[in-house]
Tab-separated table of C-alpha atoms and ligand atoms in Angstrom:
chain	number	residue	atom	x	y	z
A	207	UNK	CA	0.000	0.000	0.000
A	208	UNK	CA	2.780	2.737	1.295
A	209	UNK	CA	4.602	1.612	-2.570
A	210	UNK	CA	1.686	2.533	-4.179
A	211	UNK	CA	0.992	5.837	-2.846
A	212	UNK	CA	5.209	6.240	-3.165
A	213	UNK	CA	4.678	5.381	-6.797
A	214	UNK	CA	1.356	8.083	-6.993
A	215	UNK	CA	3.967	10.608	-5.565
A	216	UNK	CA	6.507	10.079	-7.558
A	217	UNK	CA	4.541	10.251	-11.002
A	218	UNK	CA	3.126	13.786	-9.462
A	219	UNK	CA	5.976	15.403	-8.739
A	220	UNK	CA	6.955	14.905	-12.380
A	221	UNK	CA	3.796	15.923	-13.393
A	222	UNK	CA	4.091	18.704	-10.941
A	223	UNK	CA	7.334	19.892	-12.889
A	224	UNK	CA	5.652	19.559	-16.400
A	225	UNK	CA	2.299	20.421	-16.141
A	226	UNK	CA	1.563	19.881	-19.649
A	227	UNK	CA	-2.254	18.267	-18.764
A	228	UNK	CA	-2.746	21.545	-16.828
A	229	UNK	CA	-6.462	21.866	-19.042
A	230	UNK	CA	-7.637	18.059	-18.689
A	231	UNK	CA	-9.468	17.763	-15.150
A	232	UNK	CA	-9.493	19.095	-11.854
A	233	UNK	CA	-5.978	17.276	-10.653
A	234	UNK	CA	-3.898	18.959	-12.400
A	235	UNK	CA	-4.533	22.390	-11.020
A	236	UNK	CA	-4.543	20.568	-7.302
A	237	UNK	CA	-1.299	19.480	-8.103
A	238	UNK	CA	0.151	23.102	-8.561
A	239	UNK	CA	-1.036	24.117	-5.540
A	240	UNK	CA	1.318	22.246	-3.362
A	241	UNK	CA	4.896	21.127	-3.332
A	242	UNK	CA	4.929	18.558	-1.162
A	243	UNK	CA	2.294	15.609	-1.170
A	244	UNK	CA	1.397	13.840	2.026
A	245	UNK	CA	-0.328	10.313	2.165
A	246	UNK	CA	-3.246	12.283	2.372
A	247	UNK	CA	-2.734	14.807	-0.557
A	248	UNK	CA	-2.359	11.507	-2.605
A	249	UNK	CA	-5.480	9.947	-1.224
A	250	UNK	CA	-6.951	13.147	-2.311
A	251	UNK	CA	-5.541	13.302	-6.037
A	252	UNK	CA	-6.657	10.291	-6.201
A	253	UNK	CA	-9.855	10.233	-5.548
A	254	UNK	CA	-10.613	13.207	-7.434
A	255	UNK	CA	-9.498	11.385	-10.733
A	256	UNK	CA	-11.846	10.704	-12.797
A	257	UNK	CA	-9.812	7.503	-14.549
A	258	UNK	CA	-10.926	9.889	-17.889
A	259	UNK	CA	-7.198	8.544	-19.016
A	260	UNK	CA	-6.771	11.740	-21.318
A	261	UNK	CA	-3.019	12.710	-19.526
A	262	UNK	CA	-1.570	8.907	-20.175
A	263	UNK	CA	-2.645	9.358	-24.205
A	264	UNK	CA	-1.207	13.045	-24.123
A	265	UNK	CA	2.232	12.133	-22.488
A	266	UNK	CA	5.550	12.056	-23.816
A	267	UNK	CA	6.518	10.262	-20.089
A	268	UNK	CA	4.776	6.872	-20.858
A	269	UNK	CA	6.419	3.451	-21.109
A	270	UNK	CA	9.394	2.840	-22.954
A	271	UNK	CA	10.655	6.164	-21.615
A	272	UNK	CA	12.527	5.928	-17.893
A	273	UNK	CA	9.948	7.721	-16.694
A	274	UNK	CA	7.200	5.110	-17.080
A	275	UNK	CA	4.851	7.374	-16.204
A	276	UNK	CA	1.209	6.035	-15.996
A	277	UNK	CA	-1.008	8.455	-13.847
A	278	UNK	CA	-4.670	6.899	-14.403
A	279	UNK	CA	-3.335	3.837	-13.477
A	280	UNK	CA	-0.910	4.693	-10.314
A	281	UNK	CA	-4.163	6.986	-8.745
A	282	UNK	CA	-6.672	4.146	-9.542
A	283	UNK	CA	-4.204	1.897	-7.339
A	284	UNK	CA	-4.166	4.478	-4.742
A	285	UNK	CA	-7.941	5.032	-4.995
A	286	UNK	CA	-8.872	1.511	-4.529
A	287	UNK	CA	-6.659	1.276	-1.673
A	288	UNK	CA	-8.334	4.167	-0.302
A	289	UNK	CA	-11.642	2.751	-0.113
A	290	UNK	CA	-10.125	-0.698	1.560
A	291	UNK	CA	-9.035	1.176	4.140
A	292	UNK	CA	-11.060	3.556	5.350
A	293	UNK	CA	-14.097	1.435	4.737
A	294	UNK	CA	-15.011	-0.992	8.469
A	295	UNK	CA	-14.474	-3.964	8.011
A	296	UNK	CA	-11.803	-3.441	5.615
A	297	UNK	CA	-11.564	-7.251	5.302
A	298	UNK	CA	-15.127	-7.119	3.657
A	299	UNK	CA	-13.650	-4.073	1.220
A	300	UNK	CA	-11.153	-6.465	-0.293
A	301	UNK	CA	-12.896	-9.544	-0.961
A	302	UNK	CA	-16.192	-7.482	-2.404
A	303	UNK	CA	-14.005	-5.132	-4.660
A	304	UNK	CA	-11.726	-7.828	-6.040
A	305	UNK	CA	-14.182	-10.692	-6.772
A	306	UNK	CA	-17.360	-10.235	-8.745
A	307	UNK	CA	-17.770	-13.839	-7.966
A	308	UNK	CA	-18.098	-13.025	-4.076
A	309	UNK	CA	-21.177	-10.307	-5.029
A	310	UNK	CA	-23.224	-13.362	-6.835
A	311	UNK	CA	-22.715	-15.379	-3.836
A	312	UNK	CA	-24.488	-12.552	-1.880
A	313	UNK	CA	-26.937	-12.208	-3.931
A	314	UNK	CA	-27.726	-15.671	-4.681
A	315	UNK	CA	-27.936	-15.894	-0.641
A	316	UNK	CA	-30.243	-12.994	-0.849
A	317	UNK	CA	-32.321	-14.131	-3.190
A	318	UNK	CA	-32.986	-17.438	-1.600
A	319	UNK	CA	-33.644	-15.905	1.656
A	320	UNK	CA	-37.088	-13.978	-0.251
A	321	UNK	CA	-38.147	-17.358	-1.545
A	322	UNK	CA	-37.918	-19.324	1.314
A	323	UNK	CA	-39.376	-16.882	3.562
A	324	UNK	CA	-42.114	-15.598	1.487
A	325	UNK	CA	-44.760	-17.377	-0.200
A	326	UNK	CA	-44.377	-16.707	-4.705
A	327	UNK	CA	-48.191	-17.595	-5.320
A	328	UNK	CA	-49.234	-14.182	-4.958
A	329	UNK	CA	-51.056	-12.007	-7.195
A	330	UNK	CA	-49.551	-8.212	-5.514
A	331	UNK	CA	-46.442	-7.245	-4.325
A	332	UNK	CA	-47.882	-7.279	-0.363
A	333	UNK	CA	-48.944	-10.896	-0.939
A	334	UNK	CA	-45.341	-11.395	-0.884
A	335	UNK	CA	-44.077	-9.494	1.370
A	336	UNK	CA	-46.540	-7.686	3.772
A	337	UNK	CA	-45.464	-3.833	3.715
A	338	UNK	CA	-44.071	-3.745	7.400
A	339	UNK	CA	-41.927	-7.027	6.975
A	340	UNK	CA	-40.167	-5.502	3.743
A	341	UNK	CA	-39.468	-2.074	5.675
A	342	UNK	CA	-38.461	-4.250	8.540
A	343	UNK	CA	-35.743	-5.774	6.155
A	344	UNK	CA	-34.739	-3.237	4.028
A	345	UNK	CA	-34.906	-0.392	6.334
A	346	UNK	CA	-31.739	-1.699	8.340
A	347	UNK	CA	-30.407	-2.952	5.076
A	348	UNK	CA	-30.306	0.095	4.042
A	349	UNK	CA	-29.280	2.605	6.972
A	350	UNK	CA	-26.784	0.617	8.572
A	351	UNK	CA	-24.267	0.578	5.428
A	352	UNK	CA	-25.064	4.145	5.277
A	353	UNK	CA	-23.776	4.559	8.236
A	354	UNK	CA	-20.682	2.769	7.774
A	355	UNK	CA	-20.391	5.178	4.853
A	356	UNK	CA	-20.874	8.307	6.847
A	357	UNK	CA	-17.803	6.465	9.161
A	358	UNK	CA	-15.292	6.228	5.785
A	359	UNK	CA	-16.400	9.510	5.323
A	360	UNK	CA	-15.387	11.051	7.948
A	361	UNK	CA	-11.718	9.174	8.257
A	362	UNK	CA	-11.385	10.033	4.655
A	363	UNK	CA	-12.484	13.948	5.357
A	364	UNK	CA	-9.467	14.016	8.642
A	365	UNK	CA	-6.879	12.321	6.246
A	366	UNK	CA	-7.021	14.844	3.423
A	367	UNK	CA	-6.956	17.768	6.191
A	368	UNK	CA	-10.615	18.825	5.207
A	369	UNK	CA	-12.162	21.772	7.203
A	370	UNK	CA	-15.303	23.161	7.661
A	371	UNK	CA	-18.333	22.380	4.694
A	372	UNK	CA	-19.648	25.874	3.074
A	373	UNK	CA	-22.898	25.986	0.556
A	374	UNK	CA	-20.682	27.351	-2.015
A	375	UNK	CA	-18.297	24.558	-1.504
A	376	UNK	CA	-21.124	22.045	-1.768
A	377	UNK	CA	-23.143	23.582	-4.177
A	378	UNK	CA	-19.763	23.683	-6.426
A	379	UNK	CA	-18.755	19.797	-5.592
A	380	UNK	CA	-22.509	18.642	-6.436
A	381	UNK	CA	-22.692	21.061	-9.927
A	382	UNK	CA	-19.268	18.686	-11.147
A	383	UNK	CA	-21.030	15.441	-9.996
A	384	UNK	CA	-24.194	15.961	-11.495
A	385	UNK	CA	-22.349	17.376	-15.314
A	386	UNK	CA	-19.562	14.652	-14.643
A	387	UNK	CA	-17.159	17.160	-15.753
A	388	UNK	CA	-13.653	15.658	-15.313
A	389	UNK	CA	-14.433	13.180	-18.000
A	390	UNK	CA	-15.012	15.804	-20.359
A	391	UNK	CA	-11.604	15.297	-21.340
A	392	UNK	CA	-11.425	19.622	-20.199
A	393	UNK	CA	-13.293	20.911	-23.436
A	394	UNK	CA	-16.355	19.280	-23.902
A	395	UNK	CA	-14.322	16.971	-26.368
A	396	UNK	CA	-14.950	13.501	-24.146
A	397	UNK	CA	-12.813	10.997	-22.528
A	398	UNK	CA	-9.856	8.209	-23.386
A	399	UNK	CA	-11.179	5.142	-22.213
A	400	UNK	CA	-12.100	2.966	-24.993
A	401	UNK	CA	-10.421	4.976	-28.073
A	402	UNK	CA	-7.100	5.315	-26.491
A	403	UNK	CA	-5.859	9.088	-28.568
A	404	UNK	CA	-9.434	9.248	-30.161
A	405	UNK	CA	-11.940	11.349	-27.486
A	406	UNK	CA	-15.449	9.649	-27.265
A	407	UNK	CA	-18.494	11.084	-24.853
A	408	UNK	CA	-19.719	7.391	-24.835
A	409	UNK	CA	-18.693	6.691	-21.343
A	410	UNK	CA	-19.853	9.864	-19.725
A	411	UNK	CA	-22.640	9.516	-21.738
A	412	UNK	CA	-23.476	5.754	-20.409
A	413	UNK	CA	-22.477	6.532	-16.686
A	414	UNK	CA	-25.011	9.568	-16.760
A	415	UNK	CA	-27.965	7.550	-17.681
A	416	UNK	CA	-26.889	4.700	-14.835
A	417	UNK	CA	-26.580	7.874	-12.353
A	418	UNK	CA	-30.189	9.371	-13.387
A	419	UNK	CA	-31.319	6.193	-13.800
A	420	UNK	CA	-30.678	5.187	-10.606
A	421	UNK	CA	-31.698	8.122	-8.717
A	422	UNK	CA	-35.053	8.343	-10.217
A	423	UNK	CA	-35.893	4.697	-9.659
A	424	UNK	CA	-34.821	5.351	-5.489
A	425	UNK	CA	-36.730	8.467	-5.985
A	426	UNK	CA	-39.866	6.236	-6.994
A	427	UNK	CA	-39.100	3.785	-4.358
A	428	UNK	CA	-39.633	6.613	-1.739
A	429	UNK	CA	-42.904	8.288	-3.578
A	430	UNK	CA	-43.847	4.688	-2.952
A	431	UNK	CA	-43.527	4.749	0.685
A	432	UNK	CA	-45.086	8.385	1.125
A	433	UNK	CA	-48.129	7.223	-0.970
A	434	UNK	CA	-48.604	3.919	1.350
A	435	UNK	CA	-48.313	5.741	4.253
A	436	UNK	CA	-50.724	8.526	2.874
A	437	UNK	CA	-52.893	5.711	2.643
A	438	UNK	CA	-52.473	5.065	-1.408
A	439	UNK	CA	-51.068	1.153	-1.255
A	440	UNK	CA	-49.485	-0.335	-4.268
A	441	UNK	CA	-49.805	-1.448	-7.114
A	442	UNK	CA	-50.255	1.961	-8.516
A	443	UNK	CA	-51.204	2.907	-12.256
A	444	UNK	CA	-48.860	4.045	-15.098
A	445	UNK	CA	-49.579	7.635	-14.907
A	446	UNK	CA	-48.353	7.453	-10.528
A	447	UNK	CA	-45.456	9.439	-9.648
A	448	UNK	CA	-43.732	5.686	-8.524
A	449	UNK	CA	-44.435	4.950	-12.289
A	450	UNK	CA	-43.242	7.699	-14.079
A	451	UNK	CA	-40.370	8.333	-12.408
A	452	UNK	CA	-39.483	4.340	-11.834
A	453	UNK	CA	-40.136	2.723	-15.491
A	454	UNK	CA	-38.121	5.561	-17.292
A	455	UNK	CA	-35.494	5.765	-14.673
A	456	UNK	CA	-35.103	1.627	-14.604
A	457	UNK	CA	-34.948	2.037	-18.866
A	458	UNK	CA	-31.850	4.339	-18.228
A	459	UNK	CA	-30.256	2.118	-15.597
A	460	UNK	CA	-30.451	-0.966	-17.537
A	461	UNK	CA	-29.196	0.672	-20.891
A	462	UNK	CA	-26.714	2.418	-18.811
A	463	UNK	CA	-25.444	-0.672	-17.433
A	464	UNK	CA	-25.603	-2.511	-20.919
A	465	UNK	CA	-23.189	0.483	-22.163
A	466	UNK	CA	-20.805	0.302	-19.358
A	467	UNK	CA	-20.636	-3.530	-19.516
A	468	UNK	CA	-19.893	-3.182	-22.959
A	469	UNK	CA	-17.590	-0.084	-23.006
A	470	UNK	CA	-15.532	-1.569	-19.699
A	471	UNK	CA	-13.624	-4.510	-21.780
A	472	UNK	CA	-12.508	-1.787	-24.703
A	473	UNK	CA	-10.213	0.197	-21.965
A	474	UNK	CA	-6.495	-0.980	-21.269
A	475	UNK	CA	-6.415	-2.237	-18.039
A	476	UNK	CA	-3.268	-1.398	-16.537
A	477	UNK	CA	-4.600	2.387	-16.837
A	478	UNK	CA	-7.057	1.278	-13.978
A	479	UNK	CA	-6.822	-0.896	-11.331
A	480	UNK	CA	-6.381	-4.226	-12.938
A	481	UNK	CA	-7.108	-6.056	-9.284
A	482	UNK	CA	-10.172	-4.870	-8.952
A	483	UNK	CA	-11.792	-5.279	-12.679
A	484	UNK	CA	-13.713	-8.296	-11.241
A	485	UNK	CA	-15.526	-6.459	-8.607
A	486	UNK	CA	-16.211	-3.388	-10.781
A	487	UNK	CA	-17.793	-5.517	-13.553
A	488	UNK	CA	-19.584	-7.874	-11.203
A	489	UNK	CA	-21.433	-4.031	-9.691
A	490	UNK	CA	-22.028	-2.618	-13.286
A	491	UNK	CA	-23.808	-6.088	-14.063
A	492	UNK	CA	-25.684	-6.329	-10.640
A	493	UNK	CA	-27.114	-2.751	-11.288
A	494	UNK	CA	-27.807	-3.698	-14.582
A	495	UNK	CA	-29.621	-6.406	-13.478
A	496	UNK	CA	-31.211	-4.609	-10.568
A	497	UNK	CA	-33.068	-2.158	-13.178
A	498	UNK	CA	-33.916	-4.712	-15.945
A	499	UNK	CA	-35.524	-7.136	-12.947
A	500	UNK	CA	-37.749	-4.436	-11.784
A	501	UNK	CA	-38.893	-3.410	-15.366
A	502	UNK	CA	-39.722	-7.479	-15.814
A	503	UNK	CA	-41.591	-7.320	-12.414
A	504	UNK	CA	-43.928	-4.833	-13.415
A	505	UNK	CA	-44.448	-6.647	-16.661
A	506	UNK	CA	-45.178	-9.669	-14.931
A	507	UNK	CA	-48.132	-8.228	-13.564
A	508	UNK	CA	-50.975	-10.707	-13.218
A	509	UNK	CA	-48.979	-13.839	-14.869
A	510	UNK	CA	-47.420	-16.761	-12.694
A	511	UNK	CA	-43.949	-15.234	-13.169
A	512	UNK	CA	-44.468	-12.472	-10.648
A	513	UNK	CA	-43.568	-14.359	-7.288
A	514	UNK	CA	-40.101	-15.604	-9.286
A	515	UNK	CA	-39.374	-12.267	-10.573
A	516	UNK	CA	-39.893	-10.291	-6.722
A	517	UNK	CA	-37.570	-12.797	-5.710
A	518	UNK	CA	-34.485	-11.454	-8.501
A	519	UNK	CA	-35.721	-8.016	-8.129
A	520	UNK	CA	-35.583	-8.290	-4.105
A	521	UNK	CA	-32.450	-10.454	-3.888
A	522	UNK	CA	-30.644	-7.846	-6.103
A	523	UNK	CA	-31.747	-4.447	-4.547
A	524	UNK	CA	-31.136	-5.961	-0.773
A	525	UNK	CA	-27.507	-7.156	-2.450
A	526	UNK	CA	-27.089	-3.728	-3.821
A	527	UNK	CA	-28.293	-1.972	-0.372
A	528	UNK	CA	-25.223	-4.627	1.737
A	529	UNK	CA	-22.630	-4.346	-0.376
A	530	UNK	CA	-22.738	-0.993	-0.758
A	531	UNK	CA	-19.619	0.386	1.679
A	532	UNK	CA	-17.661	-2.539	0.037
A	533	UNK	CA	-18.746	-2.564	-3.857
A	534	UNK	CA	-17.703	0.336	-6.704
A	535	UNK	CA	-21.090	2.147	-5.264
A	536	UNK	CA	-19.255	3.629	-2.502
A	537	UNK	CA	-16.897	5.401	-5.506
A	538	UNK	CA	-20.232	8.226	-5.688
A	539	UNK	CA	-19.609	9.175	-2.168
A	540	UNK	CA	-16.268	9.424	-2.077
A	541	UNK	CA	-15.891	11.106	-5.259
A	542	UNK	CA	-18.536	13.659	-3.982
A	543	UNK	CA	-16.658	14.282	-0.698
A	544	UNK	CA	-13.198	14.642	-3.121
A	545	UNK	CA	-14.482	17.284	-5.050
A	546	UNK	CA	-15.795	19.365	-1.993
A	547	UNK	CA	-12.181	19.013	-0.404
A	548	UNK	CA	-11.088	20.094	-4.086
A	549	UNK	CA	-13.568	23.286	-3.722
A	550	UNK	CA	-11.736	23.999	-0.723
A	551	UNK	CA	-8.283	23.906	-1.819
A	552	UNK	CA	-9.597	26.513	-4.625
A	553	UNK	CA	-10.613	28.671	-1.938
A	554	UNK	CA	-14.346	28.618	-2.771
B	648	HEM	C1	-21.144	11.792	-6.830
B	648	HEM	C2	-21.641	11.146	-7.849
B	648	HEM	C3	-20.799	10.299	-8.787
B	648	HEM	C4	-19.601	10.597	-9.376
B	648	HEM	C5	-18.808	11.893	-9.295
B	648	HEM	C6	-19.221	9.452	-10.165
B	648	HEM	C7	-18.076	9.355	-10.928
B	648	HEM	C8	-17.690	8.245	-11.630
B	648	HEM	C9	-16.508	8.162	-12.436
B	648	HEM	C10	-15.502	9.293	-12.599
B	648	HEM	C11	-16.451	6.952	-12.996
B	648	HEM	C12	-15.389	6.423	-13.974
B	648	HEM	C13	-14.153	6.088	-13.313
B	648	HEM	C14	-14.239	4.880	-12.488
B	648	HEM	O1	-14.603	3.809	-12.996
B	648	HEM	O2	-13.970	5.006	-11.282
B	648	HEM	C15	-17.608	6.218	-12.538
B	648	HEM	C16	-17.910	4.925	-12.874
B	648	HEM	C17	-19.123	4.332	-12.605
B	648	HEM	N1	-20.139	4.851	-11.847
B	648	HEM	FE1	-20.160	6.653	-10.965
B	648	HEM	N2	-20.187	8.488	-10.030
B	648	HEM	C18	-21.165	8.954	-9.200
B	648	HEM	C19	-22.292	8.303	-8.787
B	648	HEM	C20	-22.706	7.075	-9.279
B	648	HEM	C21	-23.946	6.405	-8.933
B	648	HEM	C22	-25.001	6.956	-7.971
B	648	HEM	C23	-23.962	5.229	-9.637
B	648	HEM	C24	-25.016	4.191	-9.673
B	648	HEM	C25	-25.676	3.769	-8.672
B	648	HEM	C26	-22.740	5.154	-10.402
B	648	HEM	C27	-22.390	4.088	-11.204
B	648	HEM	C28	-21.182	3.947	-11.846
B	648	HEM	C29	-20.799	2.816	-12.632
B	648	HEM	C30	-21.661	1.591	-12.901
B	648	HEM	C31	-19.507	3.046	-13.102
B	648	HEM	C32	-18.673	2.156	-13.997
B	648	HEM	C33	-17.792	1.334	-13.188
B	648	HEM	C34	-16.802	0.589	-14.002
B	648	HEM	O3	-16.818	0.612	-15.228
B	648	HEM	O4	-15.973	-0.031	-13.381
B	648	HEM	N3	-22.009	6.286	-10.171
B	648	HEM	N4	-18.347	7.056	-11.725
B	649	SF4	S1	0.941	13.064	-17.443
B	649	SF4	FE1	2.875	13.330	-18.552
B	649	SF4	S2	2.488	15.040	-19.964
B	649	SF4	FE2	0.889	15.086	-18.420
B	649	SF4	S3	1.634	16.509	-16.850
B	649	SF4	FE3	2.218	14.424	-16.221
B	649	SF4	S4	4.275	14.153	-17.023
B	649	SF4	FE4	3.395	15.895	-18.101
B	650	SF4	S1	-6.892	10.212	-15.933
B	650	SF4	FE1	-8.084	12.001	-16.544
B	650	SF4	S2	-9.042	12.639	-14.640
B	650	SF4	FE2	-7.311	11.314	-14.065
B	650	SF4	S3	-5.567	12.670	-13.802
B	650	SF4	FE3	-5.512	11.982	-15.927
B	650	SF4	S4	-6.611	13.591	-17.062
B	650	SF4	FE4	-7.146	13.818	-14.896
């Protein structure tokens, strides 16, 4: 681990004295800002790269030169390391972000825990699952990796020397997040990832429909649970705020996920983190499945299928809620919290 963020250092103090990807993303001008990196400034640079791979394409450092400079790659090391660490149990961390294989096993588990417990000859969703025995389940599954989260969080915020949270700051981090702009390759003209010197929006493109995508189908989830507790109890019709924002949203997800999936095997590996390629594909493909599972489940509406398919769509959303500290997912929150420390350091 302390070789890796050794290696980090050493690849940005050269970049620090050439400073020819100045326009490409938001490290570079961190970089200029300081001298000397601590473990933390490196945890830091780290996270705020956006693995957009534009410098390694632009630089006259790479492999055969002495120099063997290969920045994606050396911060996606550090990055992954990162969230090992500073995630409790860091144990879990590692076996979740290396093995895909380990998430099916979860969700396999999960997934036979909702059939054996729950009856599949229903005709509605509460036949199933009766509404307080699903929040009873899902509510914990949900809040208590959240709050292992918030606990990362706040080692990560102490070990890159954060400070106090301002609107501005926030408002700034959260504008970046939502545009994705350090894969904009610094003009609008894309990223690296699967064209190597050719730009290409395709992955921004893709990871913005799996981020609205997935954010409109929670934000059904919890019009949902307003409505039943309004009194309004599922199944609800097409034209229902659950509907309209969760059949659109779990379209996006799914093709988002399809275009990731697809896009992921195109990059060179060694610019990312080749350890933990398993792990990321194995979350792209569970969120992929997540959407496309609930989209079935409302089209199995009525037919003998629907018991089976709340089973898949259960299993994989309680997977998705577990594993979330220890899978890619947690990459959104740290990411966030690195571009509000970045907001900082610009003196926002
Ligand atoms: C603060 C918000 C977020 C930011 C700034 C962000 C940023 C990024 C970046 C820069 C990448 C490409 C580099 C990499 O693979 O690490 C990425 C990949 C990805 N993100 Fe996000 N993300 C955010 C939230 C989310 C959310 C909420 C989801 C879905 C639930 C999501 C799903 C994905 C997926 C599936 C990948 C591809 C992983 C892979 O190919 O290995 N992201 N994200
Ligand atoms: S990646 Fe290469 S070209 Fe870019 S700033 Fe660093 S050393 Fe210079
Ligand atoms: S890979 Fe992209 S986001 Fe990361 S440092 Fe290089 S140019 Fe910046």
């Amino acid at each position: 681990m302390l070789d890796r963020v050794q290696e980090a250092r050493r690849q940005i103090e050269i970049c620090n004295a050439c400073r020819y990807c100045e326009g490409y993303c938001a490290v570079f001008p961190a970089i200029t800002r300081d001298r000397a990196f601590a473990g933390g400034d490196i945890t830091q640079l780290a996270n705020l790269c956006h693995n957009c791979r534009g410098c390694y394409y632009a630089c006259q450092y790479t492999e055969p030169h002495e120099f063997a400079l290969n920045l994606p790659g050396a911060l996606a090391e550090v990055r992954a390391d990162s969230w090992e660490r500073l995630v409790w149990p860091s144990g879990f961390a590692r076996v979740f972000q290396r093995y895909g294989g380990a998430m099916v096993a979860v969700f396999l588990l999960a997934t036979f825990f909702v059939v054996t417990w729950f009856r599949l000859d229903v005709e509605t969703f509460y036949d199933l699952i009766p509404h307080e025995v699903l929040v009873a389940i899902f509510l914990p599954a949900f809040v208590a990796p959240l709050a292992l989260i918030a606990l990362a969080l706040w080692r990560y915020w102490r070990e890159v020397g954060g400070t106090r949270i301002t609107w501005a700051q926030l408002r700034a981090a959260l504008r970046d997040a939502a545009r994705l702009k350090n894969l904009d390759g610094g003009q609008g003209q894309g990223c690296n990832f699967e064209r190597e010197e050719r730009y290409t929006k395709g992955r921004r493109a893709m990871h913005q429909a799996v981020l609205y995508g997935f954010l409109m189908c929670f934000a059904s989830t919890c019009a949902g649970t307003v409505l039943h507790y309004a009194g309004w109890p599922a199944p609800y019709a097409i034209w229902s705020l659950p509907k309209l924002l969760g059949v659109p949203g779990g379209v996006l997800l799914t093709l988002g996920a399809v275009g990731l999936a697809v896009l992921k095997p195109k990059g060179d590996r060694k610019l990312g983190a080749p350890g933990v390629w398993g792990g990321e594909m194995g979350f792209v493909l569970l969120l992929g499945f997540t959407g496309a599972s609930g989209l079935a489940l409302y089209a199995a509406r009525g037919t003998e299928a629907l018991g089976y398919m709340m089973a898949l769509h259960l299993g994989s959303v309680l997977t998705l809620f577990l594993l979330m500290p220890y899978s890619k997912m947690v990459h959104g929150f740290f990411r966030l919290a690195a571009l509000v420390r970045d907001a900082q350091g610009k003196g926002l």
